[in-house]
Short mmCIF file of C-alpha atoms in Angstrom, two decimals:
data_model
loop_
_atom_site.label_atom_id
_atom_site.label_comp_id
_atom_site.label_asym_id
_atom_site.label_seq_id
_atom_site.Cartn_x
_atom_site.Cartn_y
_atom_site.Cartn_z
CA UNK A 790 -4.57 40.92 -6.60
CA UNK A 791 -5.77 37.36 -6.73
CA UNK A 792 -3.78 34.58 -5.14
CA UNK A 793 -1.22 33.69 -7.83
CA UNK A 794 -1.47 30.03 -6.95
CA UNK A 795 -5.19 30.07 -7.57
CA UNK A 796 -4.67 31.68 -10.94
CA UNK A 797 -2.39 28.85 -11.97
CA UNK A 798 -4.59 26.32 -10.29
CA UNK A 799 -1.88 24.79 -8.15
CA UNK A 800 -1.60 24.44 -4.40
CA UNK A 801 0.80 26.78 -2.60
CA UNK A 802 3.04 23.86 -1.78
CA UNK A 803 3.39 22.60 -5.35
CA UNK A 804 6.93 22.10 -6.56
CA UNK A 805 8.55 24.46 -9.03
CA UNK A 806 8.23 21.86 -11.76
CA UNK A 807 4.52 21.46 -11.20
CA UNK A 808 4.04 25.19 -11.37
CA UNK A 809 6.00 25.29 -14.57
CA UNK A 810 3.85 22.59 -16.17
CA UNK A 811 0.66 24.27 -15.00
CA UNK A 812 1.89 27.56 -16.39
CA UNK A 813 2.80 26.02 -19.74
CA UNK A 814 -0.60 24.38 -20.02
CA UNK A 815 -2.37 27.64 -19.36
CA UNK A 816 -0.23 29.51 -21.81
CA UNK A 817 -1.14 26.95 -24.44
CA UNK A 818 -4.78 27.32 -23.55
CA UNK A 819 -4.92 31.08 -23.73
CA UNK A 820 -2.40 31.67 -26.48
CA UNK A 821 -3.59 34.53 -28.76
CA UNK A 822 -2.91 32.43 -31.86
CA UNK A 823 -5.80 30.21 -30.94
CA UNK A 824 -8.24 33.05 -30.63
CA UNK A 825 -7.58 34.93 -33.84
CA UNK A 826 -10.86 36.22 -35.19
CA UNK A 827 -12.63 34.87 -32.17
CA UNK A 828 -15.03 37.03 -30.16
CA UNK A 829 -13.36 36.06 -26.93
CA UNK A 830 -9.89 37.10 -28.05
CA UNK A 831 -9.72 39.95 -25.55
CA UNK A 832 -10.82 37.75 -22.69
CA UNK A 833 -8.08 35.29 -23.57
CA UNK A 834 -5.58 38.11 -23.70
CA UNK A 835 -6.61 39.28 -20.27
CA UNK A 836 -6.31 35.77 -18.90
CA UNK A 837 -2.90 35.41 -20.49
CA UNK A 838 -1.67 38.55 -18.79
CA UNK A 839 -3.02 37.34 -15.49
CA UNK A 840 -1.33 33.97 -15.83
CA UNK A 841 1.98 35.60 -16.74
CA UNK A 842 1.81 37.93 -13.79
CA UNK A 843 0.94 35.11 -11.41
CA UNK A 844 3.78 32.97 -12.66
CA UNK A 845 6.28 35.80 -12.32
CA UNK A 846 5.06 36.58 -8.84
CA UNK A 847 5.41 33.00 -7.65
CA UNK A 848 8.84 32.56 -9.13
CA UNK A 849 10.02 35.82 -7.60
CA UNK A 850 8.64 34.85 -4.21
CA UNK A 851 10.30 31.49 -4.31
CA UNK A 852 13.66 32.90 -5.34
CA UNK A 853 13.61 35.41 -2.52
CA UNK A 854 13.42 33.07 0.41
CA UNK A 855 11.00 30.36 -0.46
CA UNK A 856 7.45 30.54 0.74
CA UNK A 857 7.73 33.96 2.33
CA UNK A 858 4.16 34.79 1.54
CA UNK A 859 3.00 31.96 3.77
CA UNK A 860 4.51 33.36 6.92
CA UNK A 861 2.51 36.54 6.59
CA UNK A 862 -0.71 34.57 6.98
CA UNK A 863 0.39 32.89 10.19
CA UNK A 864 2.07 35.92 11.67
CA UNK A 865 -0.78 38.28 10.90
CA UNK A 866 -3.20 37.30 13.58
CA UNK A 867 -0.47 36.15 15.89
CA UNK A 868 -2.76 33.26 16.64
CA UNK A 869 -0.09 30.65 16.59
CA UNK A 870 3.62 30.45 16.95
CA UNK A 871 3.78 27.31 14.83
CA UNK A 872 5.04 27.66 11.34
CA UNK A 873 2.67 25.34 9.54
CA UNK A 874 4.11 26.33 6.16
CA UNK A 875 7.46 25.05 7.28
CA UNK A 876 5.92 21.77 8.45
CA UNK A 877 4.03 21.50 5.20
CA UNK A 878 7.26 21.84 3.29
CA UNK A 879 8.90 19.17 5.42
CA UNK A 880 6.06 16.76 4.68
CA UNK A 881 6.45 17.53 0.98
CA UNK A 882 10.13 16.79 1.12
CA UNK A 883 9.54 13.56 2.94
CA UNK A 884 11.01 14.73 6.21
CA UNK A 885 8.24 13.06 8.13
CA UNK A 886 10.00 12.47 11.41
CA UNK A 887 10.87 16.12 11.90
CA UNK A 888 7.45 17.30 10.81
CA UNK A 889 5.82 14.91 13.23
CA UNK A 890 8.11 16.04 16.02
CA UNK A 891 7.19 19.67 15.42
CA UNK A 892 3.49 18.81 15.32
CA UNK A 893 3.67 16.82 18.52
CA UNK A 894 5.31 19.77 20.21
CA UNK A 895 2.16 21.85 19.73
CA UNK A 896 0.13 21.97 22.92
CA UNK A 897 -3.21 20.19 22.91
CA UNK A 898 -5.22 23.39 23.27
CA UNK A 899 -3.59 25.08 20.29
CA UNK A 900 -4.31 22.38 17.77
CA UNK A 901 -6.45 23.85 15.06
CA UNK A 902 -7.89 22.39 11.89
CA UNK A 903 -4.61 22.81 10.07
CA UNK A 904 -2.79 20.92 12.77
CA UNK A 905 -5.11 17.95 12.31
CA UNK A 906 -4.79 18.15 8.57
CA UNK A 907 -1.00 18.13 8.72
CA UNK A 908 -1.00 15.37 11.28
CA UNK A 909 -3.24 13.45 8.93
CA UNK A 910 -0.82 14.10 6.08
CA UNK A 911 2.05 12.80 8.18
CA UNK A 912 0.12 9.63 8.97
CA UNK A 913 -0.93 9.31 5.35
CA UNK A 914 2.64 9.55 4.12
CA UNK A 915 3.69 6.92 6.65
CA UNK A 916 0.90 4.65 5.49
CA UNK A 917 -0.96 4.89 8.80
CA UNK A 918 -4.23 5.24 7.01
CA UNK A 919 -6.64 4.77 9.90
CA UNK A 920 -5.03 7.58 11.89
CA UNK A 921 -4.85 9.68 8.75
CA UNK A 922 -8.57 9.32 8.18
CA UNK A 923 -9.44 10.28 11.76
CA UNK A 924 -7.23 13.35 11.58
CA UNK A 925 -8.53 14.47 8.19
CA UNK A 926 -12.05 14.09 9.48
CA UNK A 927 -11.32 16.17 12.55
CA UNK A 928 -9.75 18.87 10.40
CA UNK A 929 -12.76 18.91 8.14
CA UNK A 930 -15.18 19.04 11.06
CA UNK A 931 -13.36 22.02 12.51
CA UNK A 932 -13.29 23.87 9.21
CA UNK A 933 -15.96 22.45 6.91
CA UNK A 934 -15.45 24.98 4.12
CA UNK A 935 -11.84 24.15 3.42
CA UNK A 936 -11.54 22.44 0.01
CA UNK A 937 -8.19 20.88 0.84
CA UNK A 938 -9.54 19.09 3.90
CA UNK A 939 -12.67 18.14 2.06
CA UNK A 940 -10.69 16.64 -0.79
CA UNK A 941 -8.64 14.55 1.59
CA UNK A 942 -11.72 13.27 3.42
CA UNK A 943 -13.52 12.60 0.17
CA UNK A 944 -10.67 10.62 -1.27
CA UNK A 945 -10.45 8.44 1.79
CA UNK A 946 -14.21 8.00 1.85
CA UNK A 947 -14.05 6.76 -1.71
CA UNK A 948 -11.41 4.25 -0.77
CA UNK A 949 -13.39 3.26 2.27
CA UNK A 950 -16.22 2.41 -0.10
CA UNK A 951 -13.90 0.09 -1.98
CA UNK A 952 -12.59 2.34 -4.73
CA UNK A 953 -9.33 1.21 -6.30
CA UNK A 954 -7.72 3.22 -9.05
CA UNK A 955 -7.16 1.54 -12.37
CA UNK A 956 -9.42 -1.41 -11.81
CA UNK A 957 -10.14 -3.18 -15.08
CA UNK A 958 -13.18 -4.99 -13.68
CA UNK A 959 -15.54 -2.31 -12.48
CA UNK A 960 -18.42 -4.74 -12.67
CA UNK A 961 -17.05 -6.74 -9.80
CA UNK A 962 -17.07 -3.82 -7.37
CA UNK A 963 -19.64 -4.23 -4.69
CA UNK A 964 -20.64 -0.59 -4.88
CA UNK A 965 -21.26 0.92 -8.25
CA UNK A 966 -19.91 4.41 -8.68
CA UNK A 967 -22.16 6.90 -10.45
CA UNK A 968 -20.83 9.43 -12.96
CA UNK A 969 -20.79 12.15 -10.31
CA UNK A 970 -18.63 10.03 -8.06
CA UNK A 971 -16.25 9.59 -10.92
CA UNK A 972 -15.73 13.34 -11.27
CA UNK A 973 -15.31 13.98 -7.58
CA UNK A 974 -12.90 11.09 -7.39
CA UNK A 975 -10.77 12.55 -10.12
CA UNK A 976 -10.78 15.98 -8.51
CA UNK A 977 -9.98 14.53 -5.13
CA UNK A 978 -7.26 12.36 -6.54
CA UNK A 979 -5.76 15.38 -8.24
CA UNK A 980 -5.83 17.39 -5.03
CA UNK A 981 -4.23 14.56 -3.16
CA UNK A 982 -1.61 14.05 -5.83
CA UNK A 983 -0.78 17.70 -5.60
CA UNK A 984 -0.57 17.44 -1.87
CA UNK A 985 1.97 14.67 -2.29
CA UNK A 986 3.88 16.64 -4.87
CA UNK A 987 2.63 14.98 -8.04
CA UNK A 988 -0.06 16.02 -10.44
CA UNK A 989 -2.81 13.98 -12.00
CA UNK A 990 -4.78 16.53 -13.97
CA UNK A 991 -2.30 19.13 -15.01
CA UNK A 992 -4.85 21.75 -16.02
CA UNK A 993 -6.39 22.15 -12.56
CA UNK B 1126 0.75 -14.79 7.78
CA UNK B 1127 0.98 -16.17 4.26
CA UNK B 1128 -1.55 -17.12 1.69
CA UNK B 1129 -3.53 -13.90 1.52
CA UNK B 1130 -2.20 -12.70 -1.80
CA UNK B 1131 -3.65 -14.83 -4.52
CA UNK B 1132 -5.58 -14.64 -7.73
CA UNK B 1133 -9.34 -14.77 -8.10
CA UNK B 1134 -9.71 -17.69 -10.42
CA UNK B 1135 -13.22 -17.16 -11.84
CA UNK B 1136 -12.07 -13.96 -13.51
CA UNK B 1137 -8.93 -15.47 -15.03
CA UNK B 1138 -8.54 -16.58 -18.59
CA UNK B 1139 -7.39 -20.15 -18.98
CA UNK B 1140 -4.05 -19.11 -20.40
CA UNK B 1141 -3.55 -16.70 -17.52
CA UNK B 1142 -4.33 -19.35 -14.99
CA UNK B 1143 -1.89 -21.71 -16.67
CA UNK B 1144 0.83 -19.10 -16.50
CA UNK B 1145 -0.01 -18.39 -12.89
CA UNK B 1146 0.18 -22.04 -11.97
CA UNK B 1147 3.27 -22.49 -14.12
CA UNK B 1148 5.05 -19.76 -12.21
CA UNK B 1149 4.03 -21.42 -8.96
CA UNK B 1150 5.46 -24.73 -10.12
CA UNK B 1151 8.57 -23.07 -11.49
CA UNK B 1152 9.15 -21.29 -8.21
CA UNK B 1153 8.65 -24.52 -6.33
CA UNK B 1154 11.21 -26.29 -8.50
CA UNK B 1155 13.61 -23.40 -8.16
CA UNK B 1156 13.38 -23.59 -4.39
CA UNK B 1157 13.99 -27.31 -4.60
CA UNK B 1158 17.15 -26.75 -6.60
CA UNK B 1159 18.44 -23.93 -4.44
CA UNK B 1160 17.55 -25.23 -1.01
CA UNK B 1161 16.10 -28.70 -1.07
CA UNK B 1162 12.87 -30.53 -0.72
CA UNK B 1163 11.76 -29.21 2.66
CA UNK B 1164 11.74 -25.61 1.51
CA UNK B 1165 9.27 -26.50 -1.23
CA UNK B 1166 6.65 -27.59 1.24
CA UNK B 1167 6.33 -24.10 2.61
CA UNK B 1168 5.71 -22.32 -0.65
CA UNK B 1169 2.57 -20.22 -0.87
CA UNK B 1170 0.89 -18.27 -3.64
CA UNK B 1171 2.10 -15.00 -2.13
CA UNK B 1172 5.49 -15.66 -3.55
CA UNK B 1173 4.04 -16.45 -6.93
CA UNK B 1174 2.75 -12.92 -6.91
CA UNK B 1175 6.19 -11.70 -5.94
CA UNK B 1176 7.70 -13.70 -8.78
CA UNK B 1177 5.23 -12.26 -11.28
CA UNK B 1178 5.98 -8.74 -10.11
CA UNK B 1179 9.69 -9.46 -10.31
CA UNK B 1180 9.50 -10.75 -13.86
CA UNK B 1181 7.20 -7.96 -14.92
CA UNK B 1182 9.28 -5.14 -13.46
CA UNK B 1183 12.47 -6.51 -14.93
CA UNK B 1184 10.98 -7.52 -18.26
CA UNK B 1185 11.92 -11.15 -17.94
CA UNK B 1186 9.99 -13.59 -20.02
CA UNK B 1187 9.58 -17.18 -19.06
CA UNK B 1188 9.77 -20.35 -21.02
CA UNK B 1189 7.31 -23.08 -20.35
CA UNK B 1190 8.18 -26.73 -20.16
CA UNK B 1191 6.35 -29.80 -19.01
CA UNK B 1192 7.83 -31.57 -16.06
CA UNK B 1193 6.94 -34.11 -13.47
CA UNK B 1194 7.19 -33.30 -9.82
CA UNK B 1195 6.90 -35.12 -6.54
CA UNK B 1196 3.57 -33.65 -5.60
CA UNK B 1197 2.07 -34.56 -8.96
CA UNK B 1198 3.97 -37.67 -10.00
CA UNK B 1199 1.50 -39.01 -12.49
CA UNK B 1200 0.98 -36.16 -14.81
CA UNK B 1201 3.46 -33.76 -16.27
CA UNK B 1202 2.67 -30.19 -15.42
CA UNK B 1203 3.44 -26.94 -17.11
CA UNK B 1204 6.30 -25.35 -15.34
CA UNK B 1205 7.81 -21.92 -15.83
CA UNK B 1206 11.53 -21.62 -16.26
CA UNK B 1207 13.05 -18.24 -15.68
CA UNK B 1208 16.38 -18.36 -13.93
CA UNK B 1209 16.73 -14.72 -12.99
CA UNK B 1210 13.09 -14.03 -12.31
CA UNK B 1211 12.52 -16.79 -9.80
CA UNK B 1212 15.65 -16.47 -7.75
CA UNK B 1213 14.76 -13.42 -5.69
CA UNK B 1214 11.29 -14.61 -4.69
CA UNK B 1215 12.70 -18.02 -3.75
CA UNK B 1216 15.29 -16.47 -1.46
CA UNK B 1217 12.82 -13.98 -0.01
CA UNK B 1218 10.43 -16.85 0.70
CA UNK B 1219 13.07 -18.79 2.59
CA UNK B 1220 14.09 -15.80 4.66
CA UNK B 1221 10.50 -14.97 5.55
CA UNK B 1222 9.50 -18.54 6.32
CA UNK B 1223 12.51 -19.00 8.57
CA UNK B 1224 11.53 -16.02 10.68
CA UNK B 1225 7.92 -17.03 10.66
CA UNK B 1226 8.83 -20.47 11.97
CA UNK B 1227 10.93 -18.98 14.72
CA UNK B 1228 8.01 -16.81 15.64
CA UNK B 1229 5.65 -19.80 15.65
CA UNK B 1230 7.97 -21.71 17.93
CA UNK B 1231 7.91 -18.86 20.40
CA UNK B 1232 4.23 -18.16 20.78
CA UNK B 1233 1.80 -20.29 18.86
CA UNK B 1234 -0.26 -23.33 19.75
CA UNK B 1235 1.10 -26.83 20.05
CA UNK B 1236 0.39 -27.78 16.46
CA UNK B 1237 2.32 -24.85 15.08
CA UNK B 1238 5.09 -25.38 17.59
CA UNK B 1239 5.60 -28.96 16.53
CA UNK B 1240 5.62 -28.07 12.89
CA UNK B 1241 8.05 -25.25 13.47
CA UNK B 1242 10.31 -27.42 15.56
CA UNK B 1243 10.41 -30.03 12.83
CA UNK B 1244 11.14 -27.59 10.02
CA UNK B 1245 13.52 -25.23 11.77
CA UNK B 1246 16.70 -27.35 11.63
CA UNK B 1247 16.41 -27.41 7.85
CA UNK B 1248 15.54 -23.79 7.57
CA UNK B 1249 18.46 -22.72 9.68
CA UNK B 1250 20.70 -24.09 6.95
CA UNK B 1251 18.64 -22.53 4.14
CA UNK B 1252 18.60 -19.24 5.93
CA UNK B 1253 22.38 -19.19 6.22
CA UNK B 1254 22.65 -19.60 2.49
CA UNK B 1255 20.01 -16.97 1.76
CA UNK B 1256 21.58 -14.56 4.17
CA UNK B 1257 24.87 -14.65 2.35
CA UNK B 1258 23.14 -13.72 -0.87
CA UNK B 1259 20.77 -11.05 0.46
CA UNK B 1260 22.33 -9.82 3.70
CA UNK B 1261 20.44 -6.53 3.85
CA UNK B 1262 17.07 -8.13 3.31
CA UNK B 1263 17.76 -10.75 5.96
CA UNK B 1264 18.87 -8.14 8.47
CA UNK B 1265 15.88 -5.90 7.88
CA UNK B 1266 13.45 -8.75 8.26
CA UNK B 1267 15.15 -9.94 11.41
CA UNK B 1268 14.98 -6.47 12.89
CA UNK B 1269 11.34 -5.98 11.95
CA UNK B 1270 10.40 -9.36 13.38
CA UNK B 1271 11.93 -8.23 16.67
CA UNK B 1272 9.94 -5.02 16.48
CA UNK B 1273 6.83 -7.02 15.75
CA UNK B 1274 7.29 -9.06 18.89
CA UNK B 1275 7.93 -5.89 20.89
CA UNK B 1276 4.79 -4.21 19.54
CA UNK B 1277 2.72 -7.24 20.35
CA UNK B 1278 4.06 -7.40 23.87
CA UNK B 1279 3.30 -3.73 24.29
CA UNK B 1280 -0.29 -4.55 23.29
CA UNK B 1281 -0.67 -1.40 21.29
CA UNK B 1282 -4.25 -0.44 20.52
CA UNK B 1283 -3.48 1.31 17.29
CA UNK B 1284 -3.85 -0.90 14.27
CA UNK B 1285 -1.54 1.41 12.35
CA UNK B 1286 1.26 0.83 14.80
CA UNK B 1287 0.60 -2.88 14.96
CA UNK B 1288 0.87 -3.15 11.19
CA UNK B 1289 4.08 -1.20 10.96
CA UNK B 1290 6.68 -3.99 11.31
CA UNK B 1291 5.02 -6.38 8.87
CA UNK B 1292 4.46 -3.53 6.46
CA UNK B 1293 8.05 -2.37 6.72
CA UNK B 1294 9.18 -5.93 6.09
CA UNK B 1295 7.15 -6.18 2.92
CA UNK B 1296 8.35 -2.73 1.89
CA UNK B 1297 11.92 -3.99 2.04
CA UNK B 1298 11.05 -7.11 0.07
CA UNK B 1299 9.24 -5.09 -2.60
CA UNK B 1300 12.17 -2.68 -2.77
CA UNK B 1301 14.45 -5.50 -3.86
CA UNK B 1302 12.26 -6.31 -6.84
CA UNK B 1303 13.77 -3.69 -9.06
CA UNK B 1304 17.19 -2.11 -9.24
CA UNK B 1305 16.02 1.12 -10.78
CA UNK B 1306 16.45 3.83 -8.18
CA UNK B 1307 13.56 5.89 -9.49
CA UNK B 1308 10.96 3.20 -8.97
CA UNK B 1309 12.09 2.32 -5.44
CA UNK B 1310 9.95 4.85 -3.54
CA UNK B 1311 6.78 3.65 -5.27
CA UNK B 1312 7.72 0.02 -4.78
CA UNK B 1313 8.41 0.71 -1.15
CA UNK B 1314 5.00 2.23 -0.64
CA UNK B 1315 3.43 -0.61 -2.58
CA UNK B 1316 5.15 -3.17 -0.39
CA UNK B 1317 4.28 -1.28 2.75
CA UNK B 1318 0.60 -1.27 1.91
CA UNK B 1319 0.64 -4.89 0.86
CA UNK B 1320 2.20 -5.79 4.20
CA UNK B 1321 -0.45 -3.74 5.94
CA UNK B 1322 -3.14 -5.63 4.11
CA UNK B 1323 -1.58 -8.97 5.02
CA UNK B 1324 -1.34 -8.01 8.67
CA UNK B 1325 -4.95 -6.86 8.93
CA UNK B 1326 -6.14 -10.03 7.19
CA UNK B 1327 -4.09 -12.11 9.56
CA UNK B 1328 -5.44 -10.22 12.55
CA UNK B 1329 -9.05 -10.71 11.50
CA UNK B 1330 -8.41 -14.34 10.63
CA UNK B 1331 -7.02 -15.04 14.10
CA UNK B 1332 -9.34 -12.82 16.07
CA UNK B 1333 -11.67 -15.51 17.38
CA UNK B 1334 -8.86 -17.72 18.48
CA UNK B 1335 -7.00 -14.84 20.09
CA UNK B 1336 -10.13 -13.83 21.96
CA UNK B 1337 -10.56 -17.30 23.34
CA UNK B 1338 -6.97 -17.55 24.44
CA UNK B 1339 -6.79 -13.92 25.57
CA UNK B 1340 -3.90 -13.40 23.22
CA UNK B 1341 -2.96 -10.09 21.71
CA UNK B 1342 -4.81 -8.92 18.64
CA UNK B 1343 -4.94 -5.31 17.51
CA UNK B 1344 -8.61 -5.63 16.62
CA UNK B 1345 -9.72 -6.86 20.03
CA UNK B 1346 -9.61 -3.48 21.72
CA UNK B 1347 -12.79 -2.71 19.82
CA UNK B 1348 -14.94 -5.16 21.69
CA UNK B 1349 -16.23 -5.13 25.22
CA UNK B 1350 -14.36 -7.19 27.73
CA UNK B 1351 -16.73 -10.04 28.36
CA UNK B 1352 -16.16 -13.15 30.41
CA UNK B 1353 -17.31 -15.59 27.80
CA UNK B 1354 -14.88 -17.58 25.74
CA UNK B 1355 -16.60 -16.95 22.47
CA UNK B 1356 -16.60 -13.63 20.70
CA UNK B 1357 -20.16 -12.38 20.47
CA UNK B 1358 -21.60 -11.88 17.01
CA UNK B 1359 -22.15 -8.19 17.58
CA UNK B 1360 -18.55 -7.63 18.58
CA UNK B 1361 -17.32 -9.69 15.69
CA UNK B 1362 -19.43 -7.66 13.30
CA UNK B 1363 -18.07 -4.41 14.74
CA UNK B 1364 -14.49 -5.42 14.36
CA UNK B 1365 -15.15 -6.89 10.95
CA UNK B 1366 -16.43 -3.49 9.87
CA UNK B 1367 -13.43 -1.77 11.34
CA UNK B 1368 -11.08 -4.19 9.63
CA UNK B 1369 -12.98 -3.77 6.37
CA UNK B 1370 -12.51 0.00 6.50
CA UNK B 1371 -8.83 -0.41 7.21
CA UNK B 1372 -8.43 -2.91 4.39
CA UNK B 1373 -10.33 -0.70 1.97
CA UNK B 1374 -8.15 2.31 2.79
CA UNK B 1375 -5.11 0.14 2.36
CA UNK B 1376 -6.22 -1.36 -0.94
CA UNK B 1377 -7.25 2.06 -2.25
CA UNK B 1378 -3.79 3.38 -1.55
CA UNK B 1379 -2.22 0.20 -2.82
CA UNK B 1380 -3.92 0.78 -6.15
CA UNK B 1381 -2.63 4.36 -6.18
CA UNK B 1382 0.90 3.04 -5.87
CA UNK B 1383 0.26 0.19 -8.27
CA UNK B 1384 -0.86 2.39 -11.16
CA UNK B 1385 2.39 4.28 -10.86
CA UNK B 1386 4.41 1.12 -11.38
CA UNK B 1387 5.17 0.24 -14.93
CA UNK B 1388 3.66 -3.21 -15.19
CA UNK B 1389 3.48 -4.49 -18.74
CA UNK B 1390 4.10 -8.21 -18.81
CA UNK B 1391 1.66 -10.47 -17.00
CA UNK B 1392 -0.46 -7.39 -16.35
CA UNK B 1393 -3.80 -9.23 -16.50
CA UNK B 1394 -2.67 -11.70 -13.85
CA UNK B 1395 -1.19 -9.07 -11.57
CA UNK B 1396 -4.29 -6.92 -12.07
CA UNK B 1397 -6.45 -9.85 -11.13
CA UNK B 1398 -4.54 -10.37 -7.89
CA UNK B 1399 -4.50 -6.70 -6.95
CA UNK B 1400 -8.06 -5.75 -7.83
CA UNK B 1401 -9.95 -8.97 -7.26
CA UNK B 1402 -7.88 -11.51 -5.42
CA UNK B 1403 -7.06 -9.36 -2.43
CA UNK B 1404 -10.64 -8.24 -1.97
CA UNK B 1405 -11.97 -11.73 -2.43
CA UNK B 1406 -9.64 -13.21 0.17
CA UNK B 1407 -10.69 -10.56 2.65
CA UNK B 1408 -14.36 -11.21 1.95
CA UNK B 1409 -13.77 -14.87 2.59
CA UNK B 1410 -12.08 -14.12 5.88
CA UNK B 1411 -15.04 -11.98 6.89
CA UNK B 1412 -17.43 -14.76 6.09
CA UNK B 1413 -15.24 -17.32 7.75
CA UNK B 1414 -14.87 -19.40 4.61
CA UNK B 1415 -11.22 -18.64 4.02
CA UNK B 1416 -8.88 -21.62 3.72
CA UNK B 1417 -5.15 -21.28 3.75
CA UNK B 1418 -4.59 -24.03 1.26
CA UNK B 1419 -6.43 -23.87 -2.01
CA UNK B 1420 -7.46 -27.23 -3.27
CA UNK B 1421 -5.71 -27.88 -6.52
CA UNK B 1422 -8.15 -28.38 -9.30
CA UNK B 1423 -8.08 -31.60 -11.19
CA UNK B 1424 -6.72 -30.89 -14.58
#
């Protein structure tokens, strides 16, 4: 079966509330009432079933011992003894000092892309933006395909170029942002919001 | 350390500029009433921003009146009156300036030392009064100032670490702007990033002087250790770029926090400061045209 989080379009470390909102949005979107007499009614129905199943699965997982599914990833290959899911959760909950302590305890040779990403997240939460950028970049270099790392690097690159959210005077900006940039920015911002536990675009 | 948070006048409407200046004058008068004449001389536009944020977050409106003042004896000026809105920034200003003066006395050049020595006796008295009213703020700032000195003695090479005490100080000040518990985390982050911006600006502003005197500056680790007294243009350019990146990250994040704050009143003015003023000041520092005091325009 597909990753339930992907079906709902949330990150695995989203809070219960975020998942609920995402779920509600999707239900609204695929509700059979909207597709009466429509040729894609059966597709919508299928989607609806998928969304329901995903939501149930996540809620069940979370009730029975939190993010249990995460540990199976890490344990599978036996490639690291570090529980990155646990650290991730600490960062989410704002327990930065402990998360940083656990990360620092990882030996230099064992630091993979995820380590750098989490270290970057710790720095980011602290407001140590220069270190955060370096770490995100390292993570992305080690694992270029990862959308999460890419989103983080992209967002910071935007800011590096002078992007400030909500600016009422776009004309003053030294670098004009094209329409494409606008989209990527929104996506990146959403990813980053989700990383921090919020949500900007609730439908994805 | 002060004077980096100000509005970008060319993009302000006349009425906005009048309000901005009125708040400045009102704050100045308020400080005069609370502490006395000497405290007024140290006021900077940074605290006008703080006052605007304070009034905006707490939904306090101001009343304008025309008054004379010592600095402008001939013409009456528009002056904002807002008892509750101006008190916190006035006290925060006194607490910060007191610590800044103590810092100047310890390790700045002769000119700063003399000025600090002259002002400190007064400020010791003001500080006592302010401390009684905002004990937690005063303690936090005192502690962070100590940390700042320690970090500078350590000569840390990380700009993030070097910024930390100033940023934490501003975080505490921003936190006091609003009593609503739910907006504190955002305000804290906002203050932290603002402090970070101020520190980087200050570092870049002082970098040439620090290089000459071999003083500590978190940006100087970027340049080669030459024997000459003057920072070479290439090195200066390199550290300007580095500082620009850091400032842009900081301002980008600052905006992220800012849009989460519920700013309604005075929004155009605060927007102007956040989105234009901060960038403009930094550009000026890069070009070397930045002046701490803005010349007051003839009205």
